[in-house]
Amino acid sequence: MSEVDAAERGAAAREAKTLAPTAYTNALKLHREAEAAFQAGDIAGAQLLSEHALAAHAHALALARIARAEENAKDAEAALRSAQAEVAALDGEQARVAAEADAIEMRVKVARDAEGVSPSGSADPAREKARVAAARSLSLEAKMLCTAARMLLPGAPDGTPAAPTPVGAKARPALTTQLDEAQGSVTKLEAALAAGGAAPIDLAMRARAGCLDVLTGVRRAMTPVAKAPGAGDELLAEISAARSFSPSRDDRGVVITLRELWNGDKLTPAAEGKLAEIGRIAAAHPRFPVAVVVHQDKEPTGKEGASWRARADAVASALKAAKAPAVEVLVAGAAAPVVDPSGADRARNARVEIVFITPDTF
């Protein structure tokens, strides 16, 4: 019984009284019964009840420690939730700042490209020929950039399907008007190139800048400020990690370049396998419309142009068969060579670009 008295006077009993009151009260009850048995001369009964009381105090102490541990666990969980909320807030702030920084960087780039240039003066025949080639290349770039903007902008006049992440209703009319103006500049540029005469290099630079400007505007309207950009980076990393292709990035988005796809006018089995894989990638990333751009190593004749268009359509069909959601074809001719068109390896200029048009700001 003295051991029970000592247990009740200890710090453990005080903790049990607070955290496990029911078990503590039961231990006290057994102690009182032991004392009553002792007073009645029932020594054996008193001994037995005292042992029960000691066991009850030990049980109360164990319950108190469990309760204390549960309280500590709750405190730790609350602290963890608070820390996670702080981290999430910091991540959101970091994402917002990164998005704003990237948007500013893109606006600077577009503004730089759109800066007025001094009118080009007359040039000797060799330089004029180079200007014509540069104007054709810029015309192609402008056309591709405007095509990318049109594929992202829902409700385009030509019936382009609505983008998966739509542009807000307030921004759409202004962007549609801007796109119409940019495409008008491209049409005017193509007419000037077809007419011959002086190279329309100034018009070409303005047309490219106008198309890049509207593409950037569409992307900005589709990208909330609080959302960090990076969809294009993630897709580029994913394609690179697969090691099947060597993707790159430009103003349009993520680009996969393919060569030697055809045997005559038909796709080779190897080419069909590659396009099926790319189509599956496109199906897994429906926010990215896909443009198929076919380049030749020399300007095609009328008959050759029809043949190349059929080849381009075959590429698009292979991608659509693999469930690519939105595919558009552009036959570029020889306006954008990657090596000297008169060199021994000019065949490298014949290529197909599969462009995943990035919907977000870079």
Coordinates of C-alpha atoms in Angstrom, one line a residue:
M1 CA 0.0 0.0 0.0
S2 CA 2.9 2.3 0.6
E3 CA 4.0 1.8 -3.0
V4 CA 0.5 2.9 -4.1
D5 CA 0.8 6.0 -1.9
A6 CA 4.1 6.9 -3.5
A7 CA 2.7 6.4 -7.0
E8 CA -0.1 8.8 -6.3
R9 CA 2.3 11.5 -5.1
G10 CA 4.5 11.3 -8.1
A11 CA 4.6 13.6 -11.2
A12 CA 3.3 10.7 -13.4
A13 CA 0.1 10.5 -11.4
R14 CA -0.4 14.3 -11.9
E15 CA 0.0 13.8 -15.6
A16 CA -2.4 10.8 -15.6
K17 CA -4.9 12.8 -13.6
T18 CA -4.9 15.5 -16.4
L19 CA -4.6 13.3 -19.5
A20 CA -6.3 10.0 -18.4
P21 CA -8.8 11.0 -15.7
T22 CA -11.0 8.0 -16.0
A23 CA -8.1 5.5 -15.6
Y24 CA -6.7 7.6 -12.8
T25 CA -10.0 7.7 -10.9
N26 CA -10.2 3.9 -11.3
A27 CA -6.8 3.6 -9.7
L28 CA -7.9 5.8 -6.7
K29 CA -11.0 3.7 -6.3
L30 CA -8.9 0.5 -6.0
H31 CA -6.6 2.2 -3.5
R32 CA -9.6 3.2 -1.3
E33 CA -10.9 -0.4 -1.5
A34 CA -7.5 -1.7 -0.5
E35 CA -7.4 0.6 2.5
A36 CA -10.9 -0.4 3.5
A37 CA -10.0 -4.1 3.3
F38 CA -6.9 -3.4 5.4
Q39 CA -9.0 -1.6 8.1
A40 CA -11.3 -4.6 8.1
G41 CA -8.4 -6.9 8.8
D42 CA -8.5 -8.5 5.3
I43 CA -4.7 -8.4 4.7
A44 CA -4.7 -10.7 1.7
G45 CA -7.6 -8.7 0.1
A46 CA -5.8 -5.5 0.8
Q47 CA -2.6 -6.8 -0.7
L48 CA -4.4 -7.9 -3.9
L49 CA -6.4 -4.7 -4.3
S50 CA -3.1 -2.7 -3.8
E51 CA -1.5 -4.6 -6.6
H52 CA -4.5 -3.9 -8.8
A53 CA -4.3 -0.2 -7.8
L54 CA -0.6 -0.1 -8.8
A55 CA -1.4 -1.8 -12.1
A56 CA -4.3 0.7 -12.6
H57 CA -1.8 3.6 -12.0
A58 CA 0.6 2.1 -14.5
H59 CA -2.3 1.8 -17.0
A60 CA -3.3 5.4 -16.4
L61 CA 0.3 6.5 -16.9
A62 CA 0.5 4.7 -20.2
L63 CA -2.8 6.2 -21.4
A64 CA -1.5 9.7 -20.4
R65 CA 1.7 9.2 -22.4
I66 CA -0.4 8.1 -25.4
A67 CA -2.6 11.1 -25.1
R68 CA 0.5 13.3 -24.8
A69 CA 2.0 11.7 -27.9
E70 CA -1.3 12.3 -29.8
E71 CA -1.3 16.0 -28.7
N72 CA 2.3 16.3 -29.9
A73 CA 1.4 14.6 -33.2
K74 CA -1.5 17.0 -33.7
D75 CA 0.8 20.0 -32.9
A76 CA 3.4 18.6 -35.4
E77 CA 0.7 18.1 -38.1
A78 CA -0.5 21.7 -37.5
A79 CA 3.0 23.0 -37.8
L80 CA 3.5 20.9 -41.0
R81 CA 0.3 22.2 -42.6
S82 CA 1.4 25.8 -41.7
A83 CA 4.8 25.2 -43.2
Q84 CA 3.3 23.7 -46.3
A85 CA 0.9 26.6 -46.7
E86 CA 3.9 29.0 -46.4
V87 CA 5.8 27.0 -49.0
A88 CA 2.8 27.0 -51.3
A89 CA 2.5 30.7 -50.9
L90 CA 6.2 31.2 -51.7
D91 CA 5.9 28.9 -54.7
G92 CA 2.9 30.9 -56.0
E93 CA 4.7 34.1 -55.5
Q94 CA 7.8 32.7 -57.2
A95 CA 5.6 31.5 -60.1
R96 CA 4.0 34.9 -60.4
V97 CA 7.3 36.8 -60.4
A98 CA 8.8 34.3 -62.9
A99 CA 5.7 34.7 -65.2
E100 CA 6.0 38.5 -65.0
A101 CA 9.7 38.4 -65.7
D102 CA 9.3 36.1 -68.7
A103 CA 6.4 38.2 -70.0
I104 CA 8.5 41.4 -69.7
E105 CA 11.4 39.7 -71.5
M106 CA 9.1 38.6 -74.4
R107 CA 7.6 42.1 -74.6
V108 CA 11.1 43.5 -74.9
K109 CA 11.9 41.0 -77.6
V110 CA 8.8 41.8 -79.6
A111 CA 9.3 45.5 -79.2
R112 CA 12.9 45.2 -80.4
D113 CA 11.7 43.2 -83.4
A114 CA 9.0 45.7 -84.2
E115 CA 11.2 48.7 -84.0
G116 CA 11.1 50.9 -87.1
V117 CA 14.1 50.4 -89.4
S118 CA 15.6 52.8 -91.8
P119 CA 14.4 52.3 -95.4
S120 CA 16.7 50.2 -97.4
G121 CA 18.5 51.9 -100.1
S122 CA 19.5 50.7 -103.5
A123 CA 22.0 47.8 -103.8
D124 CA 24.2 46.1 -106.4
P125 CA 22.7 43.0 -108.1
A126 CA 24.4 40.5 -105.9
R127 CA 23.3 42.2 -102.7
E128 CA 19.8 42.7 -104.1
K129 CA 19.6 38.9 -104.8
A130 CA 20.6 38.3 -101.2
R131 CA 17.9 40.7 -100.0
V132 CA 15.3 38.8 -102.0
A133 CA 16.4 35.5 -100.4
A134 CA 16.2 37.1 -97.0
A135 CA 12.8 38.6 -97.7
R136 CA 11.5 35.1 -98.8
S137 CA 12.8 33.6 -95.6
L138 CA 11.3 36.3 -93.5
S139 CA 8.0 35.9 -95.4
L140 CA 8.0 32.2 -94.5
E141 CA 8.8 32.9 -90.8
A142 CA 6.0 35.5 -90.7
K143 CA 3.5 33.0 -92.3
M144 CA 4.5 30.3 -89.8
L145 CA 4.2 32.7 -86.8
C146 CA 0.8 33.9 -88.0
T147 CA -0.3 30.3 -88.6
A148 CA 0.7 29.5 -85.0
A149 CA -1.3 32.4 -83.7
R150 CA -4.3 31.4 -85.7
M151 CA -4.2 27.8 -84.4
L152 CA -4.1 29.0 -80.8
L153 CA -6.8 31.7 -81.2
P154 CA -10.3 30.2 -81.0
G155 CA -13.0 31.3 -83.4
A156 CA -10.7 32.1 -86.3
P157 CA -12.6 32.9 -89.5
D158 CA -11.3 29.8 -91.2
G159 CA -12.9 27.5 -88.7
T160 CA -9.8 26.6 -86.7
P161 CA -11.0 24.6 -83.7
A162 CA -11.0 26.4 -80.3
A163 CA -7.9 26.1 -78.3
P164 CA -8.0 23.8 -75.2
T165 CA -7.1 26.8 -73.1
P166 CA -9.3 29.6 -74.6
V167 CA -8.5 33.2 -74.9
G168 CA -10.7 35.4 -72.8
A169 CA -13.8 36.9 -74.5
K170 CA -12.5 40.5 -73.8
A171 CA -9.2 39.9 -75.5
R172 CA -10.4 37.8 -78.5
P173 CA -11.8 40.6 -80.8
A174 CA -8.7 42.8 -80.5
L175 CA -6.4 39.8 -81.1
T176 CA -8.5 38.7 -84.1
T177 CA -8.3 42.1 -85.6
Q178 CA -4.5 42.2 -85.0
L179 CA -4.1 38.8 -86.6
D180 CA -6.1 39.9 -89.7
E181 CA -3.8 42.9 -90.0
A182 CA -0.7 40.8 -89.6
Q183 CA -1.9 38.2 -92.2
G184 CA -2.7 41.1 -94.5
S185 CA 0.9 42.3 -94.3
V186 CA 2.0 38.7 -95.1
T187 CA -0.3 38.6 -98.2
K188 CA 1.0 42.0 -99.3
L189 CA 4.6 40.8 -98.8
E190 CA 3.9 37.6 -100.9
A191 CA 2.4 39.7 -103.7
A192 CA 5.5 42.0 -103.7
L193 CA 7.8 39.0 -103.9
A194 CA 5.7 37.5 -106.7
A195 CA 5.8 40.8 -108.6
G196 CA 9.6 40.9 -108.7
G197 CA 11.4 44.2 -108.7
A198 CA 13.2 45.6 -105.6
A199 CA 13.4 43.2 -102.6
P200 CA 10.7 44.1 -100.1
I201 CA 13.0 43.6 -97.2
D202 CA 11.5 46.3 -95.0
L203 CA 8.0 45.0 -95.5
A204 CA 9.3 41.5 -94.8
M205 CA 10.7 42.6 -91.4
R206 CA 7.5 44.4 -90.5
A207 CA 5.4 41.4 -91.4
R208 CA 7.5 39.0 -89.3
A209 CA 7.4 41.4 -86.3
G210 CA 3.6 41.8 -86.7
C211 CA 3.0 38.1 -86.7
L212 CA 5.3 37.5 -83.7
D213 CA 3.5 40.3 -81.9
V214 CA 0.1 38.8 -82.3
L215 CA 1.4 35.3 -81.4
T216 CA 2.8 36.8 -78.2
G217 CA -0.5 38.5 -77.5
V218 CA -2.4 35.3 -77.9
R219 CA 0.0 33.4 -75.6
R220 CA -0.2 36.2 -73.0
A221 CA -4.0 36.1 -73.0
M222 CA -3.9 32.3 -72.5
T223 CA -1.4 32.4 -69.6
P224 CA -2.6 33.7 -66.2
V225 CA 0.0 35.9 -64.5
A226 CA 0.0 33.7 -61.5
K227 CA 0.9 30.6 -63.6
A228 CA 4.5 30.0 -64.2
P229 CA 5.4 29.4 -67.8
G230 CA 7.2 26.2 -68.6
A231 CA 4.7 24.0 -70.6
G232 CA 7.1 24.2 -73.6
D233 CA 10.1 23.5 -71.4
E234 CA 8.4 20.4 -70.0
L235 CA 7.5 19.1 -73.4
L236 CA 11.0 19.7 -74.7
A237 CA 12.5 17.9 -71.7
E238 CA 10.0 15.0 -72.2
I239 CA 10.8 14.5 -75.9
S240 CA 14.5 14.8 -75.2
A241 CA 14.4 12.3 -72.4
A242 CA 12.8 9.7 -74.8
R243 CA 16.0 9.9 -76.9
S244 CA 14.0 9.1 -80.1
F245 CA 14.3 12.7 -81.4
S246 CA 16.5 15.8 -81.0
P247 CA 13.9 18.6 -80.4
S248 CA 14.8 22.3 -80.4
R249 CA 12.9 25.6 -79.5
D250 CA 12.1 28.7 -81.5
D251 CA 9.5 31.4 -81.5
R252 CA 6.8 29.0 -82.6
G253 CA 7.4 26.3 -80.0
V254 CA 9.1 22.9 -79.8
V255 CA 10.4 21.7 -83.1
I256 CA 11.3 18.1 -84.2
T257 CA 13.1 18.0 -87.5
L258 CA 12.9 14.8 -89.7
R259 CA 14.6 13.8 -92.9
E260 CA 14.4 11.0 -95.4
L261 CA 10.8 10.2 -94.7
W262 CA 9.7 9.1 -98.2
N263 CA 10.3 6.4 -100.8
G264 CA 9.1 8.2 -103.8
D265 CA 5.8 9.8 -102.7
K266 CA 5.1 7.2 -100.0
L267 CA 6.2 7.2 -96.4
T268 CA 8.8 4.6 -95.4
P269 CA 7.9 2.1 -92.6
A270 CA 10.5 3.8 -90.4
A271 CA 9.0 7.2 -91.1
E272 CA 5.5 5.9 -90.3
G273 CA 6.9 4.6 -86.9
K274 CA 8.4 7.9 -86.1
L275 CA 5.3 9.9 -87.0
A276 CA 3.1 7.5 -85.0
E277 CA 5.3 8.1 -82.0
I278 CA 5.1 11.9 -82.5
G279 CA 1.3 11.6 -82.9
R280 CA 1.1 9.8 -79.6
I281 CA 3.1 12.7 -78.0
A282 CA 0.7 15.2 -79.6
A283 CA -2.3 13.2 -78.3
A284 CA -0.9 13.3 -74.8
H285 CA -0.4 17.1 -75.0
P286 CA -3.6 18.4 -76.6
R287 CA -2.9 22.0 -75.6
F288 CA -0.2 22.1 -78.3
P289 CA -1.5 22.4 -81.9
V290 CA 0.9 20.8 -84.4
A291 CA 2.1 22.4 -87.6
V292 CA 3.8 20.3 -90.3
V293 CA 6.3 22.5 -92.3
V294 CA 7.8 20.8 -95.4
H295 CA 11.0 22.3 -96.7
Q296 CA 12.6 21.5 -100.1
D297 CA 16.2 21.7 -101.2
K298 CA 15.1 23.7 -104.3
E299 CA 12.1 25.6 -105.4
P300 CA 9.6 23.1 -106.8
T301 CA 7.9 23.4 -110.2
G302 CA 4.1 23.4 -110.4
K303 CA 3.9 19.6 -110.7
E304 CA 6.6 19.1 -108.0
G305 CA 4.7 21.5 -105.7
A306 CA 1.5 19.3 -106.0
S307 CA 3.7 16.2 -105.2
W308 CA 5.2 17.8 -102.2
R309 CA 1.8 18.9 -101.0
A310 CA 0.6 15.3 -101.2
R311 CA 3.7 14.2 -99.2
A312 CA 2.9 16.9 -96.5
D313 CA -0.7 15.7 -96.3
A314 CA 0.6 12.2 -95.8
V315 CA 2.6 13.3 -92.8
A316 CA -0.4 15.1 -91.4
S317 CA -2.6 12.0 -91.9
A318 CA -0.1 9.8 -90.1
L319 CA -0.1 12.2 -87.1
K320 CA -3.9 12.4 -87.1
A321 CA -4.1 8.6 -87.3
A322 CA -2.2 8.6 -84.0
K323 CA -4.8 10.9 -82.5
A324 CA -2.9 14.2 -82.8
P325 CA -5.7 16.7 -82.0
A326 CA -4.9 19.6 -84.3
V327 CA -2.6 19.5 -87.3
E328 CA -2.0 22.0 -90.1
V329 CA 0.3 21.7 -93.1
L330 CA 2.6 24.4 -94.6
V331 CA 4.7 23.7 -97.7
A332 CA 7.6 26.1 -97.3
G333 CA 9.5 25.6 -100.6
A334 CA 13.2 26.5 -100.4
A335 CA 12.8 29.8 -98.6
A336 CA 14.5 28.6 -95.3
P337 CA 17.7 26.7 -96.1
V338 CA 19.9 25.4 -93.3
V339 CA 23.0 24.9 -95.4
D340 CA 24.3 26.6 -98.6
P341 CA 21.6 25.9 -101.3
S342 CA 24.4 25.6 -103.9
G343 CA 26.7 23.4 -101.8
A344 CA 27.4 19.7 -102.0
D345 CA 25.2 18.9 -99.0
R346 CA 22.2 21.0 -100.1
A347 CA 20.0 17.9 -99.7
R348 CA 20.0 18.6 -96.0
N349 CA 17.7 21.5 -96.7
A350 CA 15.0 19.0 -97.6
R351 CA 13.3 18.3 -94.3
V352 CA 10.1 18.2 -92.4
E353 CA 9.5 20.2 -89.2
I354 CA 6.9 19.0 -86.7
V355 CA 6.2 22.1 -84.6
F356 CA 4.4 21.8 -81.3
I357 CA 3.0 25.3 -81.0
T358 CA 3.5 26.5 -77.4
P359 CA 0.3 28.0 -76.0
D360 CA 2.0 29.8 -73.0
T361 CA 4.4 32.6 -72.8
F362 CA 8.0 31.5 -72.7

